[in-house]
XYZ file of C-alpha atoms in Angstrom:
586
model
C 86.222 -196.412 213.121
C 84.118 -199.532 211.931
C 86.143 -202.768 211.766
C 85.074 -203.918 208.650
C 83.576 -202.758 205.159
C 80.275 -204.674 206.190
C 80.709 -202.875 209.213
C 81.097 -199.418 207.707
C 78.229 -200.146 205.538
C 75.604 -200.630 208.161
C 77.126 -197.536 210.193
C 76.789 -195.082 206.797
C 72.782 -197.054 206.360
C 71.821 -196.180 210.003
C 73.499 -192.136 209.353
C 70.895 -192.192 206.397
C 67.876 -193.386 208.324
C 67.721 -196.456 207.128
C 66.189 -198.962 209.489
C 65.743 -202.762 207.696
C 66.946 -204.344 204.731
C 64.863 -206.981 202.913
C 66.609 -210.030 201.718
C 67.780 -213.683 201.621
C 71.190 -214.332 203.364
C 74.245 -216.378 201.563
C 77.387 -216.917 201.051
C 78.814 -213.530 199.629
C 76.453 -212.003 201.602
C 77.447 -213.004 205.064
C 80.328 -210.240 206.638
C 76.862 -207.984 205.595
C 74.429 -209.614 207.271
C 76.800 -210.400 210.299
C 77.278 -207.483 210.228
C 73.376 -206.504 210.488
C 73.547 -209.194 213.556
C 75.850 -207.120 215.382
C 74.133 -203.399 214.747
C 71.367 -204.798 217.458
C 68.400 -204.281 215.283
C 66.250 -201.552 214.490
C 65.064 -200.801 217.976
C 69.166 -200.828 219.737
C 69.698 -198.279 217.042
C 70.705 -200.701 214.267
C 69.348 -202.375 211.339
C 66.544 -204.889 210.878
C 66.877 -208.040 208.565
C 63.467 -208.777 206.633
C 63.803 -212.063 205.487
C 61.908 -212.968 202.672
C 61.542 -216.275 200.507
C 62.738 -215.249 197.154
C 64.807 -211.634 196.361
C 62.604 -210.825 193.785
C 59.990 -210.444 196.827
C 62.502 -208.694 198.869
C 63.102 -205.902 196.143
C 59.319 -205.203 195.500
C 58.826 -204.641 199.140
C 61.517 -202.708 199.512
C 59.385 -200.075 196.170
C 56.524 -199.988 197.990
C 58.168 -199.075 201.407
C 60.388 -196.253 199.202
C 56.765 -195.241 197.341
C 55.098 -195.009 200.700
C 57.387 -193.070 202.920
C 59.464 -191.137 199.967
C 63.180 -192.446 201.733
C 65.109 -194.962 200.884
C 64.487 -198.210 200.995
C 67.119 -201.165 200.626
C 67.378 -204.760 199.692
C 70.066 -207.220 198.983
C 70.962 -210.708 197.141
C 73.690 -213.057 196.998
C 76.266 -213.400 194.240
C 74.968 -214.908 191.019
C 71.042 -216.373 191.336
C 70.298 -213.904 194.294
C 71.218 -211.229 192.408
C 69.717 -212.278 189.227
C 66.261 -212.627 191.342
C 66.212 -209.432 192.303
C 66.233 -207.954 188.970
C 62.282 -208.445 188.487
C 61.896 -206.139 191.528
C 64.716 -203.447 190.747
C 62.909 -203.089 187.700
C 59.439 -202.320 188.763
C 61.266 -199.505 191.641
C 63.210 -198.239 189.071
C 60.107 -197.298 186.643
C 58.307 -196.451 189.844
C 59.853 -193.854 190.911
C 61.092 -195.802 194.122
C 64.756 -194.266 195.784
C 66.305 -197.982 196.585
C 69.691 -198.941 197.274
C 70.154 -202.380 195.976
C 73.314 -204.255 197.755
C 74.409 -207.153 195.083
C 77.021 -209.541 196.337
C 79.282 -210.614 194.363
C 81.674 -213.725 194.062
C 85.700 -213.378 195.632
C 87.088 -210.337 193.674
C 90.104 -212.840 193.160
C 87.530 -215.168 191.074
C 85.812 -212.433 189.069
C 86.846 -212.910 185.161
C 87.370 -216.934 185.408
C 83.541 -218.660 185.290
C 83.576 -219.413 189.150
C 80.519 -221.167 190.654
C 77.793 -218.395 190.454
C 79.584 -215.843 188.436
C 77.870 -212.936 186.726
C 78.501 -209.592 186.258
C 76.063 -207.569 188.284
C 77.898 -204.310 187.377
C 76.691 -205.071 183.924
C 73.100 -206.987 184.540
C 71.501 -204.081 186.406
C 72.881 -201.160 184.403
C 69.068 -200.886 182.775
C 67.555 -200.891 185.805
C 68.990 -198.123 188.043
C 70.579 -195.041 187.385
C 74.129 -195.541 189.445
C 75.510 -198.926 189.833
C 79.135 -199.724 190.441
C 81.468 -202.340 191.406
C 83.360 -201.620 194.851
C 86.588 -203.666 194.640
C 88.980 -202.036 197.277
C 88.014 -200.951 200.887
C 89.482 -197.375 199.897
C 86.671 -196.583 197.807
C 84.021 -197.314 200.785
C 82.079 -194.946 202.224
C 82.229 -192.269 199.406
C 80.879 -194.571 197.057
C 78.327 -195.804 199.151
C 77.063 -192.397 199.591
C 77.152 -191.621 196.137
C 74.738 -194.365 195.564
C 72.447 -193.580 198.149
C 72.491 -189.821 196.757
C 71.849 -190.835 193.439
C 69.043 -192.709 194.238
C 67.074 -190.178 196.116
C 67.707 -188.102 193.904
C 67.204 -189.541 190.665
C 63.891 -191.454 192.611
C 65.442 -195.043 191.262
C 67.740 -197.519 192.181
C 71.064 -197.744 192.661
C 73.125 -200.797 192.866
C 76.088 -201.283 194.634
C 78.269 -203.843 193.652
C 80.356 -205.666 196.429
C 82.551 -208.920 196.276
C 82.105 -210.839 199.705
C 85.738 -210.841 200.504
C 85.864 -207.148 200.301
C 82.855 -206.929 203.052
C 84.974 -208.924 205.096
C 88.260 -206.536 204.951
C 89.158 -204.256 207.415
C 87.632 -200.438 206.428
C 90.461 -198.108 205.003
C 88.998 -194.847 206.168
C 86.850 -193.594 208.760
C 83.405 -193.475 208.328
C 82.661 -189.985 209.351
C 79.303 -188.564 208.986
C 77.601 -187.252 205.267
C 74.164 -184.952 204.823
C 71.785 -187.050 202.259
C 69.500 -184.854 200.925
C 66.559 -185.693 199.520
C 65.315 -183.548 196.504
C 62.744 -180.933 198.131
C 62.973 -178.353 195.360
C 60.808 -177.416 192.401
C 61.257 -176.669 188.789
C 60.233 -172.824 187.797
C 58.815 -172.556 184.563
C 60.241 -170.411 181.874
C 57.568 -167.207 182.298
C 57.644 -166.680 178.365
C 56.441 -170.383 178.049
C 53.332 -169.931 180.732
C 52.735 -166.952 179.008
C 52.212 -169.116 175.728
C 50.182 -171.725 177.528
C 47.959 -169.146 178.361
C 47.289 -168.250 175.153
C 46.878 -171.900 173.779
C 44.151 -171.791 176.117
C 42.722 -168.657 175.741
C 42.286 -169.237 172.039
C 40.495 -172.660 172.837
C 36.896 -172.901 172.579
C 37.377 -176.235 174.773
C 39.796 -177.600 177.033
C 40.220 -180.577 178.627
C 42.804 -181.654 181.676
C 44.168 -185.493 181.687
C 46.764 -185.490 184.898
C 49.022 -187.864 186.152
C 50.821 -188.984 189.147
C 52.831 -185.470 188.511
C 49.678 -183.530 190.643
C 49.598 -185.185 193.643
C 50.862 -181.778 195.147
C 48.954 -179.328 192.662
C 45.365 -181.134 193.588
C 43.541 -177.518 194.028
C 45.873 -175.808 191.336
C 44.225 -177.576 188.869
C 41.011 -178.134 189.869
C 40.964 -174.258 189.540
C 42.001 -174.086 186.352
C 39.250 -176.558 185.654
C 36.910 -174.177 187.105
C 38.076 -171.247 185.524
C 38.020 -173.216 182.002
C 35.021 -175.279 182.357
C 37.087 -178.262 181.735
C 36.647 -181.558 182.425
C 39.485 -183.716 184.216
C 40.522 -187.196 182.938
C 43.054 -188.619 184.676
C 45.866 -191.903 184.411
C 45.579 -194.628 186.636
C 48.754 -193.010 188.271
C 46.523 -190.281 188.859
C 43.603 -191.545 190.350
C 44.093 -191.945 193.569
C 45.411 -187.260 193.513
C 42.437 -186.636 191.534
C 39.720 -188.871 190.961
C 37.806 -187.660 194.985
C 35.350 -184.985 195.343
C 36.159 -183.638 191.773
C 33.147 -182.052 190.239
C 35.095 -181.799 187.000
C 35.740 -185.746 187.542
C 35.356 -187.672 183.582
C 36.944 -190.813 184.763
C 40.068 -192.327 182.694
C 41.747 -193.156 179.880
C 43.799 -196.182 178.705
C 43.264 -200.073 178.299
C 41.649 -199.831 181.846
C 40.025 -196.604 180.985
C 36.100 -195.875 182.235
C 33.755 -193.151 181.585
C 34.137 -190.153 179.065
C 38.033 -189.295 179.643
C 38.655 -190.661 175.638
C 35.679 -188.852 174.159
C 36.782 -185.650 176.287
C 40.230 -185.777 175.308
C 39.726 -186.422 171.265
C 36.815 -184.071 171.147
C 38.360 -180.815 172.878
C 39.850 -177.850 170.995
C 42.948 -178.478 173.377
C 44.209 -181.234 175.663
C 46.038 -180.138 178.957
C 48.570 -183.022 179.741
C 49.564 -182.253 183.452
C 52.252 -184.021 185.027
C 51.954 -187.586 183.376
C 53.559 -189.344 180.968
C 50.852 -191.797 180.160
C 52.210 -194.065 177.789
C 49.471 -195.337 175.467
C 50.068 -193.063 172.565
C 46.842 -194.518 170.625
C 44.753 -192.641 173.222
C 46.142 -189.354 172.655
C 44.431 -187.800 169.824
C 48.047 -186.640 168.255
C 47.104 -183.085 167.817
C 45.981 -179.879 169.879
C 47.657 -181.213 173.337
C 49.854 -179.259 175.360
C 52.043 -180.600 178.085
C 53.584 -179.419 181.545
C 55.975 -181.802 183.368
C 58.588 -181.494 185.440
C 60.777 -183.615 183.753
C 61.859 -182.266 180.373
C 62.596 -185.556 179.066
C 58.670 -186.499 179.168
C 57.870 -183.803 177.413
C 56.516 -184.854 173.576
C 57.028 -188.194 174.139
C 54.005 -190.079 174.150
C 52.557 -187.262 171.467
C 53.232 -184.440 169.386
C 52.808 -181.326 170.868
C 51.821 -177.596 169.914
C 53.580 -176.339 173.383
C 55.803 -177.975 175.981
C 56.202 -176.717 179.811
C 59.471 -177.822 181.607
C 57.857 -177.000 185.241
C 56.465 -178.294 188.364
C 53.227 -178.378 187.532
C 51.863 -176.714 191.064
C 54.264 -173.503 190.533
C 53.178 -173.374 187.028
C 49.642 -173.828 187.321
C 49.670 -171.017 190.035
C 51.706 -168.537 187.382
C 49.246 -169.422 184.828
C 45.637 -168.754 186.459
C 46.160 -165.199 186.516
C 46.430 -165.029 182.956
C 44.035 -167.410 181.590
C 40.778 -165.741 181.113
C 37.200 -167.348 182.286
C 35.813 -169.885 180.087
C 31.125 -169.129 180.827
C 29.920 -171.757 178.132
C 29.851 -174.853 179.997
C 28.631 -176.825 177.223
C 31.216 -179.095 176.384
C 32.017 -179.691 180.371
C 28.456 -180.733 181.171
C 27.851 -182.640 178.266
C 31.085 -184.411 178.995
C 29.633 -184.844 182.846
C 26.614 -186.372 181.076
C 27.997 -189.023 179.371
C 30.711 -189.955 181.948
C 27.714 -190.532 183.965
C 25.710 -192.386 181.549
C 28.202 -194.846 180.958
C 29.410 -195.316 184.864
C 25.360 -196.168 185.207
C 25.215 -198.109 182.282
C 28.016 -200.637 183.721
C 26.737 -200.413 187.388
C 23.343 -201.921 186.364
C 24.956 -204.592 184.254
C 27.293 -205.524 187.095
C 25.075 -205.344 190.172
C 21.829 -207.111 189.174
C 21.281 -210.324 191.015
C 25.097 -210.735 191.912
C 23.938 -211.856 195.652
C 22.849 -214.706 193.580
C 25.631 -215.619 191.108
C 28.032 -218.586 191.559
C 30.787 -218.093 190.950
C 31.297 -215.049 192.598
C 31.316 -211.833 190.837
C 35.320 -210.417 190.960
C 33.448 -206.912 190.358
C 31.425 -207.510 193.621
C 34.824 -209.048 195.543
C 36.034 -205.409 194.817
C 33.092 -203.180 195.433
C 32.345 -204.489 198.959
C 36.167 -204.387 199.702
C 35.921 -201.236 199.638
C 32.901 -200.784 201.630
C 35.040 -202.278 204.582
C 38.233 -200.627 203.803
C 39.192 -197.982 206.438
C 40.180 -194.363 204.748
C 44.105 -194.489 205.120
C 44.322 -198.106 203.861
C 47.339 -199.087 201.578
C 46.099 -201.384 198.850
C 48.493 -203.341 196.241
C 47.395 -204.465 193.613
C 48.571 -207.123 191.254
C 49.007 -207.001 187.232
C 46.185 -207.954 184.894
C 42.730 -208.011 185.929
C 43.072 -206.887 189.732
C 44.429 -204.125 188.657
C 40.887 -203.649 186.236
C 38.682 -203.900 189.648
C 41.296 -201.606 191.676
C 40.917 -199.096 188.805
C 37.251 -199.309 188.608
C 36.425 -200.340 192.559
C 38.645 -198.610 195.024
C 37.755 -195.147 195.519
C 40.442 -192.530 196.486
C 39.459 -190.793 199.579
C 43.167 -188.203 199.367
C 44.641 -190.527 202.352
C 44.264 -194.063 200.449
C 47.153 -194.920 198.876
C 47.049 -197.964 195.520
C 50.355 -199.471 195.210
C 51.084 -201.475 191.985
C 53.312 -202.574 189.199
C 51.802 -199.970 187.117
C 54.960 -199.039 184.594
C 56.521 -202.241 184.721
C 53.755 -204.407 184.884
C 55.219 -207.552 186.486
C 52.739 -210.077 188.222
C 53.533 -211.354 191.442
C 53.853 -207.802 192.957
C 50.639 -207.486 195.182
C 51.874 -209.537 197.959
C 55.777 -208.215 198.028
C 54.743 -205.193 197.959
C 51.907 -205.455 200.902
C 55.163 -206.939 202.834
C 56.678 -203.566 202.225
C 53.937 -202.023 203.519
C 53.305 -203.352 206.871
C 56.608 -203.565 207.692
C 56.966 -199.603 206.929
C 53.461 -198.775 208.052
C 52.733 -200.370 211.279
C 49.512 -199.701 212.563
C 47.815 -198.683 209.024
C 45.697 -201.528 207.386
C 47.514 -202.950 204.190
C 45.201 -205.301 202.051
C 46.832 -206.942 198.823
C 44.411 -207.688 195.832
C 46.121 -210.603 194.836
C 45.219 -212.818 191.473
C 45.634 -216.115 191.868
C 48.224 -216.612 189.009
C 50.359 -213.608 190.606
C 49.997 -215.410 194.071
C 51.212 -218.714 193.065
C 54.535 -216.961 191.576
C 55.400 -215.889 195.082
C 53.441 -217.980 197.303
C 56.238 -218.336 199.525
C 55.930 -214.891 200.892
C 52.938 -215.927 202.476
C 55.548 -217.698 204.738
C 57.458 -214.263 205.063
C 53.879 -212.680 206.300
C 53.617 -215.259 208.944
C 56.951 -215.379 209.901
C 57.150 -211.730 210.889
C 53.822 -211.900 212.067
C 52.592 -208.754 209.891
C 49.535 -207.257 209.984
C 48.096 -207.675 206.531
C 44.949 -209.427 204.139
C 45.487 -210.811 201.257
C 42.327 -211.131 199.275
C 42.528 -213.452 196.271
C 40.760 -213.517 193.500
C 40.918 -216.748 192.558
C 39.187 -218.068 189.349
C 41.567 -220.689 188.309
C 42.465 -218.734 185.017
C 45.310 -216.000 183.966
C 42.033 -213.759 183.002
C 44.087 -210.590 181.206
C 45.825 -212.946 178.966
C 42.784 -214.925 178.316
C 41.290 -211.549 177.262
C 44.423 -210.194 175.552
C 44.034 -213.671 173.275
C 40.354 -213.085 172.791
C 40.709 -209.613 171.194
C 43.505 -210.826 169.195
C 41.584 -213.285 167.774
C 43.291 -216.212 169.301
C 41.432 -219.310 171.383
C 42.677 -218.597 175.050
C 44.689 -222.201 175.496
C 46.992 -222.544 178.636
C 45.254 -220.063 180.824
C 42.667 -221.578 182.176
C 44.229 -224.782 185.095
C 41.406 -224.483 188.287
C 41.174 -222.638 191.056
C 44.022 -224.065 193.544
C 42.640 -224.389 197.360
C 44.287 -221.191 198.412
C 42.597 -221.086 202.183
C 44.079 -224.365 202.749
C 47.479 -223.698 201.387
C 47.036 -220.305 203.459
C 45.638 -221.756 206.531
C 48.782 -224.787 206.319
C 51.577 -221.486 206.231
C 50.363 -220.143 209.517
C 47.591 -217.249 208.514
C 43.996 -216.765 209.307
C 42.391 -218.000 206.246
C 38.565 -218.498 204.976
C 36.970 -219.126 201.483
C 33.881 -217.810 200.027
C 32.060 -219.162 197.247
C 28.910 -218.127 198.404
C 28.794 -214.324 197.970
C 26.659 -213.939 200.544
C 29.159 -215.024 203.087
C 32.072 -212.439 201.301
C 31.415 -209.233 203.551
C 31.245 -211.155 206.762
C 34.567 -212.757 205.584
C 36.240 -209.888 204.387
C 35.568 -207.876 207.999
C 36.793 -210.944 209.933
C 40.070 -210.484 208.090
C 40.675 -207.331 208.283
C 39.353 -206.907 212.195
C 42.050 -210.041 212.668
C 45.621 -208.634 213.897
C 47.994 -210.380 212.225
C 48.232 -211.817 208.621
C 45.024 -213.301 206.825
C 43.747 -214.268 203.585
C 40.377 -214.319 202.012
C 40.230 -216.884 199.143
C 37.470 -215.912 196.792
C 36.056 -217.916 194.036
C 35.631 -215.816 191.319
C 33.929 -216.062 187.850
C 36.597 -217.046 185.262
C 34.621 -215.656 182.606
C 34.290 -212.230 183.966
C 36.282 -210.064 182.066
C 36.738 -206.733 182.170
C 34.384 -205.623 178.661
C 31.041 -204.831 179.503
C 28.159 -206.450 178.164
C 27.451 -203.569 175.963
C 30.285 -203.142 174.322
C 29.718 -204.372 169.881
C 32.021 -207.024 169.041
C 33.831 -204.894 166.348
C 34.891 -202.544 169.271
C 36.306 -205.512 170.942
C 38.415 -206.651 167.607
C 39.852 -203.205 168.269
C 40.941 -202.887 171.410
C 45.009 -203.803 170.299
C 44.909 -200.905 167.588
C 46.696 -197.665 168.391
C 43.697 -194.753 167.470
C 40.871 -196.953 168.261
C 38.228 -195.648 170.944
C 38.416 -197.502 174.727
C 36.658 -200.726 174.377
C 37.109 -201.259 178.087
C 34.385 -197.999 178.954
C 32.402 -197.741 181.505
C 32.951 -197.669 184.898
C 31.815 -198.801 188.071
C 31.876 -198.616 192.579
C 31.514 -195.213 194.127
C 32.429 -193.352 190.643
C 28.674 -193.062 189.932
C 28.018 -191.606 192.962
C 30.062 -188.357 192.409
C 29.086 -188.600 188.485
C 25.450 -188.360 190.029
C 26.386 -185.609 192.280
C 28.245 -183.503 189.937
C 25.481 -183.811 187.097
C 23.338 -182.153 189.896
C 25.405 -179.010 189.402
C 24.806 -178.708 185.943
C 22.453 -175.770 185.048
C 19.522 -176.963 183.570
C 19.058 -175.324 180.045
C 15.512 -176.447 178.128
C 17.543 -175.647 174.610
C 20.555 -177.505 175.267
């Protein structure tokens, strides 16, 4: 029987697989992490401690490890400010899609009601942010309610705090600790055959049809590119499915949404019926509002982003596979190959505009930082990517290859995350090259997890992008009609500050000298950081694009100012308009 709740704790975390927790020790916190002292470590059988240099850090690491591997993950804080950091991080898992058991500390259970030093009410300040979260304030309710949490969190795929008062961690344990099966969810969600039967005929009775998929297909990849096929419809896709869909997809028409590229808006607006599969995209202005069905496993996505002629509660593999029998061929390619056409004609369009002379421009081209990244990147890399415009060149640059994986704040959208989460990586992924596309502004929030990276010695690059400016806000102010003011401060020496915490650093301001730079980093074992000057004044609009387009970028209905797109995309646009038959009338 474990000595201690702390004790009991760690025993029921090492039953569940769980090998580290990511965190910042105090006060409240310390029967746990004595605890963690005493389990021997990972390798004796025990638990790891990850220190980091701020929770928040700790709890984005802790989503990308849970996004990566699909187990759960765990962090922790102290009472009162270490809890309250964490929240930024809890967040981001929670809209994820991340299984992570949060432990918040709390002040002496005696103390709790009376203002003590540090007192909030985590029971209460995470409630928005997980899906099970609960205040443990006698040893008799330990382990079923730590179970409970962890159950809950795979289950739901978000977090799940557990609440516990540092006196209570340090009390003997009232029962034995025994042994529980934690499942993780494995099974699928049947659709109802009456509605595939109706799907079938929505599509049947559609002249067109176009597919937009999310995240929600990463196992259905081949269901429905064969319901493309047997269609003719072209595929747009979310960013959250790009890296399922976007590789070696003849049907390929790039993607929609403020980072959108290619002919996914014109496809979607202009078909007799839009196919949403397994996303629940959530710009409602680039839904055209009418004709779309849905299929998602979740019922409670269903309809909300736009109003729909047909819903499907279903896994979207199992349905697509009870559906193909009953849709019937689709020979007029017209609307699929014209779409191919123009999704190629704009990805050229924007390739020319972005890769003349940039061996020659000062500062560097952010477009070119991402393009020859990856060039050099090896084909089961991990890249995170921070909010705002590194998330524009990951969306437009790195090319899924079906082993890559993008990591990012991409629901929550909090800056800051491209480092933590790189943390999570490495430590989860040893051996498997993690690279974090870091902006500078993101960077600075959490610079002092470039002290975590050296620390623990893990094997990562960080490249920055460093133009001295918060470039998506500028952008967001331009658009709106408002003179960017406050964004713009200089690029900080980042190599030095690098270099000064212990990592292999180099700048390049010469683009010339970027692909040497970038290999040295990523050949180097250990962590490094490229520090890139890049052009402040590249946004993410390209040249082309009429200034009355750009006045409407903010407006719900208005077209995807930010078309175009750009890297390897034009190479499969290029090889799939090769496929087209060529018809002299058409």
């Amino acid at each position: 029987m474990a000595s201690t709740v702390a004790d009991q704790l760690i025993e029921v975390l090492v039953q569940a697989g769980v090998r580290r927790i990511y965190g910042l020790v105090g006060d409240s916190l310390n029967p746990i992490v004595d605890a963690v002292r005493r389990s021997g470590g990972a390798a004796a059988g025990g638990i790891d401690w990850i220190h980091v240099h701020n929770e928040e850090a700790g709890a984005l690491a802790a989503a990308a490890e849970a996004q990566l591997t699909g187990t759960l993950a765990v962090c922790a804080g102290s009472c009162g400010p270490g809890n309250t950091h964490l929240i930024q991080g809890l967040y981001d898992a929670h809209r994820s899609g991340a299984p992570v058991l949060a432990i918040a500390s709390h002040i002496p259970s005696t103390q709790i009601g009376t203002q003590y030093f540090q007192e909030t009410h985590p029971e209460r300040l995470f409630v928005e942010c997980s899906s099970w979260c609960e205040l443990i304030s006698r040893p008799e309710q330990m382990p079923r309610l730590q179970r409970i949490a962890m159950q809950t969190a795979l289950a739901d795929r978000g977090v799940s705090v557990l609440v516990l008062p540092g006196d209570v961690t340090a009390l003997p344990a009232a029962h034995d600790t025994g042994r529980g099966d934690l499942v993780a969810p494995s099974s699928v969600v049947t659709p109802a055959p009456d509605r595939v039967e109706a799907l079938a005929e929505h599509i049947n009775r559609a002249g067109t049809v176009t597919l937009f998929v999310g995240a929600g297909v990463r196992e259905a990849r081949d269901e429905v590119l064969a319901l493309a096929e047997r269609v003719a419809a072209p595929v747009g896709h979310s960013l959250g499915g790009k890296e399922w869909m976007q590789y070696d997809n003849p049907y390929d028409v790039g993607m929609s949404g403020l980072l959108g590229y290619g002919a996914c808006f014109e496809a979607s607006h202009e078909a007799d019926l839009l196919v949403l599969l397994g996303t629940d995209f959530p710009y409602d202005g680039f839904l055209p509002q009418a004709h779309t069905v849905q299929v998602d496993r979740d019922a409670r996505h269903l309809g909300r982003r736009t109003v729909l002629d047909l819903g499907v509660e279903g896994d979207v593999g199992v349905t697509l596979r009870t559906l193909l029998p009953l849709v019937t061929e689709k020979t007029d390619r017209t609307f699929l190959d014209r779409m191919l056409r123009h999704h190629a004609d704009a990805l050229e369009h924007v390739v020319e505009a972005y890769t003349q002379r940039v061996e020659d421009h000062r500062p560097v081209h952010p477009e070119y930082v991402a393009s020859v990244l990856d060039d050099e990147l090896a084909d089961d890399a991990v890249v995170t990517v921070d909010t705002g415009m590194c998330n524009v060149w990951a969306a437009r640059y790195i090319t899924p290859t079906g082993r890559r994986r993008i990591v990012g704040s991409f629901r929550h959208g909090t800056m800051a995350c491209a480092l933590p989460h790189a943390i999570g990586a490495a430590v989860s992924q040893p051996g498997r090259q993690v690279v974090s596309m870091s902006g500078d502004g993101g960077l600075t929030m959490l610079m002092g997890e470039l002290l975590t990276a050296a620390e623990h010695d893990l094997d990562l690059t960080v490249v920055a992008f460093n133009n001295g400016s918060l470039g998506m806000i500028r952008l967001e102010m331009m658009v709106a009609g408002f003179p960017s003011f406050q964004t713009d401060h200089g690029p900080a020496d980042l190599g030095a500050i690098a270099a000064a915490a212990g990592l292999h650093a180099a700048t390049v301001e010469d683009p010339a000298d970027l692909r040497g730079a970038l290999r040295a980093a990523l050949d180097h074992r250990g962590p490094s950081l490229v520090d890139v000057r890049t052009d402040p004044n590249a946004l993410s609009i390209p040249p082309h694009i009429a200034a009355e387009q750009v006045r409407g970028f903010m407006l719900a209905g208005m077209r995807t100012v930010l078309s175009g797109g750009v890297g390897k995309m034009v190479d499969l646009a290029r090889s799939n308009l090769r496929s087209i038959p060529r018809h002299p009338l058409r």
